[in-house]
Coordinates of C-alpha atoms in Angstrom, one line a residue:
M676 CA 0.3 -0.5 0.2
H677 CA 1.0 3.5 -1.0
L678 CA -1.1 5.2 1.6
S679 CA 1.1 6.0 3.9
R680 CA 4.3 7.5 1.9
S681 CA 2.4 9.6 -0.3
I682 CA 0.7 11.0 3.1
L683 CA 4.1 11.5 4.5
S684 CA 5.2 13.0 1.7
A685 CA 2.3 15.7 1.2
L686 CA 3.3 18.6 2.1
L687 CA 1.3 21.6 0.6
L688 CA -0.3 24.1 3.0
I689 CA -4.7 25.6 2.4
A690 CA -6.2 27.9 3.7
F691 CA -8.4 27.0 6.9
P692 CA -11.8 28.1 6.3
A693 CA -13.2 30.9 8.8
A694 CA -13.6 30.1 12.1
H695 CA -15.3 31.7 15.3
S696 CA -12.5 32.7 17.6
P697 CA -13.8 31.8 21.5
A698 CA -12.3 34.6 24.1
G699 CA -8.9 33.8 24.8
A700 CA -8.2 32.3 21.4
E701 CA -4.5 34.6 21.7
A702 CA -3.0 32.2 23.6
A703 CA -4.6 28.8 22.0
I704 CA -2.8 26.8 20.3
G705 CA -2.5 27.3 16.3
V706 CA -3.3 24.0 14.5
A707 CA -3.0 23.4 10.9
M708 CA -4.8 21.1 8.5
D709 CA -4.5 19.7 5.1
D710 CA -6.9 18.3 3.1
F711 CA -6.4 14.7 3.7
S712 CA -6.7 12.9 0.1
Y713 CA -8.9 9.8 -1.2
T714 CA -8.3 7.2 -2.8
D715 CA -10.3 4.3 -4.2
T716 CA -8.4 0.5 -5.1
S717 CA -11.6 -0.5 -4.4
A718 CA -12.5 -1.4 -8.1
E719 CA -16.2 -1.0 -8.2
P720 CA -17.9 -0.5 -11.4
A721 CA -19.9 2.1 -10.3
N722 CA -18.1 5.9 -10.1
Q723 CA -18.7 7.7 -7.5
T724 CA -16.1 10.3 -7.6
A725 CA -18.7 12.5 -6.7
A726 CA -20.2 11.0 -3.5
H727 CA -16.6 10.8 -1.8
E728 CA -15.8 14.2 -2.8
R729 CA -19.1 15.4 -0.6
R730 CA -18.1 13.3 2.1
L731 CA -14.7 14.2 2.2
S732 CA -15.2 17.7 2.3
A733 CA -18.1 17.1 5.1
F734 CA -15.1 14.9 7.2
M735 CA -12.6 18.0 6.6
A736 CA -15.1 20.6 7.3
A737 CA -16.1 18.3 11.1
L738 CA -12.5 17.9 11.8
R739 CA -12.0 21.6 11.8
R740 CA -14.9 22.3 13.3
D741 CA -14.4 19.4 16.2
I742 CA -10.9 20.7 16.8
G743 CA -11.8 24.2 16.7
A744 CA -14.2 24.5 19.1
D745 CA -11.7 23.2 20.9
G746 CA -11.0 26.3 23.5
R747 CA -7.3 25.0 23.4
Y748 CA -6.3 25.1 19.8
R749 CA -6.9 27.9 16.9
P750 CA -7.4 26.7 13.2
V751 CA -4.4 29.2 11.1
A752 CA -3.5 28.4 7.5
S753 CA -0.1 27.0 7.7
A754 CA 3.8 26.7 10.0
Q755 CA 4.3 30.2 9.2
D756 CA 1.0 31.8 10.3
G757 CA 1.8 30.5 14.2
A758 CA 1.0 27.0 13.7
A759 CA 1.8 24.1 16.5
F760 CA 0.7 21.4 14.7
K761 CA 0.0 20.4 11.6
V762 CA -2.6 17.3 10.7
I763 CA -2.0 15.4 6.7
G764 CA -3.1 12.8 6.3
G765 CA -5.3 10.6 3.7
I766 CA -8.6 7.9 3.4
Q767 CA -8.7 4.8 0.6
K768 CA -11.1 2.6 0.0
T769 CA -10.2 -0.9 -0.3
S770 CA -13.1 -3.4 -0.9
T771 CA -16.9 -2.6 -0.6
L772 CA -17.0 -2.1 3.3
V773 CA -13.7 -1.9 3.7
Q774 CA -11.8 2.4 4.4
W775 CA -8.2 3.0 5.6
A776 CA -8.0 6.4 7.1
K777 CA -4.5 7.7 7.5
V778 CA -3.1 10.5 10.0
A779 CA 0.2 11.8 11.2
V780 CA 0.2 14.7 13.3
I781 CA 3.2 17.6 13.0
D782 CA 4.8 19.1 15.8
V783 CA 6.5 21.9 13.5
G784 CA 8.5 23.2 16.1
A785 CA 10.4 20.3 17.4
R786 CA 9.7 19.3 13.3
K787 CA 9.2 15.3 15.0
L788 CA 5.6 13.1 14.0
V789 CA 4.0 12.9 17.4
M790 CA 1.4 11.0 15.6
D791 CA 1.2 8.3 12.9
K792 CA -1.5 6.2 12.7
L793 CA -3.1 3.5 10.3
Y794 CA -7.3 3.3 11.3
T795 CA -9.7 1.4 9.3
F796 CA -13.4 2.2 9.1
R797 CA -16.3 0.0 7.9
G798 CA -19.0 1.0 5.3
D799 CA -19.0 4.0 2.7
N800 CA -22.2 6.2 3.2
D801 CA -22.5 8.9 5.4
E802 CA -23.3 7.4 9.2
S803 CA -19.9 5.5 8.4
W804 CA -17.4 8.7 7.3
Q805 CA -19.2 10.6 10.3
R806 CA -18.2 7.8 13.0
A807 CA -14.6 8.1 11.4
E808 CA -14.5 11.3 11.9
M809 CA -15.7 11.7 15.6
F810 CA -12.6 9.3 17.1
V811 CA -10.1 10.4 14.6
S812 CA -10.6 13.9 15.8
R813 CA -10.5 13.1 19.3
E814 CA -7.2 10.7 18.5
V815 CA -6.0 14.3 16.8
M816 CA -6.3 16.8 20.0
A817 CA -4.8 13.2 22.1
A818 CA -1.8 14.0 19.9
F819 CA -1.5 17.9 20.3
A820 CA -1.0 16.9 24.1
T821 CA 1.7 14.6 24.5
P822 CA 5.0 15.3 23.8
A823 CA 6.7 14.3 20.8
P824 CA 8.7 11.4 21.5
V825 CA 13.0 11.9 22.0
A826 CA 14.4 10.9 19.2
L827 CA 17.1 8.0 21.0
A828 CA 20.3 6.1 18.9
V829 CA 20.4 3.1 21.4
F830 CA 23.8 1.6 20.6
E831 CA 24.9 -2.3 20.8
F832 CA 25.3 -3.3 24.1
E833 CA 29.2 -4.6 24.8
L834 CA 31.2 -7.6 26.1
E835 CA 33.4 -7.0 29.4
D836 CA 34.1 -10.0 30.0
N837 CA 35.9 -10.2 33.5
T838 CA 36.2 -14.1 34.0
A839 CA 39.5 -15.7 34.3
A840 CA 40.2 -16.1 30.7
P841 CA 38.2 -14.7 28.3
A842 CA 38.0 -16.0 24.6
A843 CA 39.4 -13.5 21.9
G844 CA 36.5 -11.3 20.6
L845 CA 33.1 -12.0 20.9
V846 CA 31.8 -16.2 20.7
A847 CA 29.1 -16.7 18.6
S848 CA 27.0 -16.8 21.9
D849 CA 27.6 -14.3 23.1
A850 CA 26.8 -11.8 20.3
S851 CA 23.9 -13.6 19.9
Y852 CA 22.9 -12.9 23.2
L853 CA 24.0 -9.5 22.9
A854 CA 21.9 -8.7 19.9
E855 CA 19.0 -10.1 22.1
V856 CA 19.9 -7.5 25.3
T857 CA 20.2 -4.9 22.6
A858 CA 16.8 -5.7 20.5
S859 CA 14.4 -6.6 23.7
V860 CA 16.0 -3.0 24.9
R861 CA 15.5 -0.9 21.6
E862 CA 11.7 -2.5 21.3
A863 CA 10.7 -1.5 25.2
L864 CA 11.7 1.9 24.6
G865 CA 9.9 2.6 21.6
Q866 CA 6.8 0.9 22.6
S867 CA 6.6 3.7 26.0
G868 CA 6.0 6.0 23.2
R869 CA 8.9 8.1 24.9
Y870 CA 11.3 7.3 22.9
R871 CA 11.6 7.0 19.1
I872 CA 14.5 4.6 18.5
V873 CA 17.0 6.3 15.6
D874 CA 18.3 3.3 12.8
V875 CA 22.1 3.5 13.9
S876 CA 23.7 0.8 11.0
G877 CA 25.9 1.8 8.4
E878 CA 29.1 4.2 10.1
A879 CA 27.6 4.1 13.4
T880 CA 28.3 0.8 13.9
K881 CA 31.7 0.4 12.8
A882 CA 32.8 2.2 15.7
R883 CA 34.2 -0.4 18.8
A884 CA 34.2 0.0 22.8
L885 CA 31.7 2.7 22.7
R886 CA 32.1 3.0 26.2
D887 CA 35.7 3.5 26.5
C888 CA 35.5 6.8 23.7
D889 CA 34.2 9.2 26.3
G890 CA 31.1 10.3 25.2
C891 CA 31.8 10.2 21.1
E892 CA 28.5 7.9 21.4
A893 CA 26.5 11.9 21.9
A894 CA 28.8 13.4 18.6
I895 CA 27.3 9.8 16.5
A896 CA 24.2 10.1 17.8
Q897 CA 24.0 14.1 16.2
K898 CA 25.0 13.1 13.3
L899 CA 22.1 10.9 13.1
G900 CA 19.7 13.2 13.8
A901 CA 19.1 11.6 17.1
D902 CA 18.8 14.0 20.1
Q903 CA 19.9 11.4 22.8
S904 CA 22.0 8.5 23.0
L905 CA 22.1 5.3 25.0
I906 CA 25.4 2.5 25.3
G907 CA 25.2 -0.6 27.5
V908 CA 27.3 -2.4 28.6
V909 CA 27.1 -6.7 30.2
R910 CA 29.9 -6.9 32.4
R911 CA 31.1 -11.4 33.1
V912 CA 32.1 -11.4 36.7
S913 CA 31.2 -15.2 35.9
R914 CA 30.2 -17.8 33.6
T915 CA 26.7 -17.6 36.1
E916 CA 27.1 -14.3 37.5
Y917 CA 26.8 -10.3 35.7
T918 CA 26.0 -6.5 35.8
L919 CA 24.8 -4.1 33.5
G920 CA 24.4 -0.8 33.1
F921 CA 23.9 2.0 30.4
Q922 CA 24.5 5.7 29.6
V923 CA 21.8 8.5 28.2
R924 CA 23.8 11.6 27.1
D925 CA 22.2 15.0 24.8
A926 CA 24.0 14.4 21.9
R927 CA 24.3 17.7 21.2
T928 CA 26.2 18.7 24.3
G929 CA 27.9 15.2 25.9
A930 CA 26.2 15.9 28.4
V931 CA 24.7 12.7 30.6
L932 CA 21.1 12.4 31.3
A933 CA 21.0 8.9 33.3
R934 CA 22.6 6.3 33.9
G935 CA 21.7 3.0 35.4
D936 CA 23.8 0.3 36.8
S937 CA 21.6 -3.2 38.0
G938 CA 24.1 -4.5 40.8
L939 CA 25.4 -7.6 40.9
R940 CA 22.7 -10.6 39.1
L941 CA 22.8 -14.3 39.5
G942 CA 21.9 -16.2 35.2
A943 CA 23.4 -17.3 32.7
D944 CA 23.3 -15.2 29.4
Y945 CA 20.0 -15.4 28.8
S946 CA 19.3 -14.2 31.2
W947 CA 20.8 -10.7 29.9
K948 CA 17.4 -10.3 27.8
R949 CA 15.0 -9.4 31.0
G950 CA 17.8 -8.4 33.3
A951 CA 18.9 -5.0 30.8
V952 CA 15.0 -4.5 29.8
R953 CA 13.8 -4.6 33.5
L954 CA 17.0 -2.4 34.6
V955 CA 16.4 0.2 31.8
S956 CA 12.9 0.4 32.0
E957 CA 12.9 1.2 35.4
R958 CA 15.6 4.6 35.0
L959 CA 14.0 5.8 31.4
V960 CA 10.2 4.8 31.6
E961 CA 8.4 4.1 35.0
T962 CA 10.2 6.7 37.0
R963 CA 9.1 9.7 34.7

């Protein structure tokens, strides 16, 4: 489906229709909104272009009206006119009874997505479109109140082997368990909604021993467009004892924003993943 790509690349601005400004509108948050696109790929024989244009027009009018009726927000023509948020989207009809709506909300100042969701609704009549609009308007306004997620570069966890006779380089099993640790931490932080995980593949992965580079990971993260960086270390004390540590830095300044250490834990290498996810979640998600 090309819906997502076409929506997120649609950045042409349109003027809002005139709207009544409630008392205190000067302090309200500006919202710009493009008309949603519409695509019919249902292959139905009847030409429903006119009906779809009418329903889409009514959908957009209702969406603007609902958002503008909330005293916290005011419609503006574009980001240049003081919009704090920009709403874009599109609807695609895929069959007689199924339609998809892709909606994104952009924090203009931070230049970040605070919402990017794909919804499905059944039916292609006035009632089904009205129900869809009511749901979308609630979702969009909820997104306005949600802080933009922090762009976080989570680098591969490293192993510091303090056993009596560490192997030269990572053995295959160690590399596999470290990869599981990293993937699980990224997943947990991404699903929290507080963070947007930045891809660190490519040149960034060529750096080694980030734990010993005196904060060089922050500069790498900034180059990748991240707000913050995270590095983690598994320290093997014995075959059944280990500790976990991580550190988060501001990508721009290199300042340490958060760190955590698990203390001594009991468990074989397959338990690293569980311990790492718990430690990072406790320090970065559950305490905020």
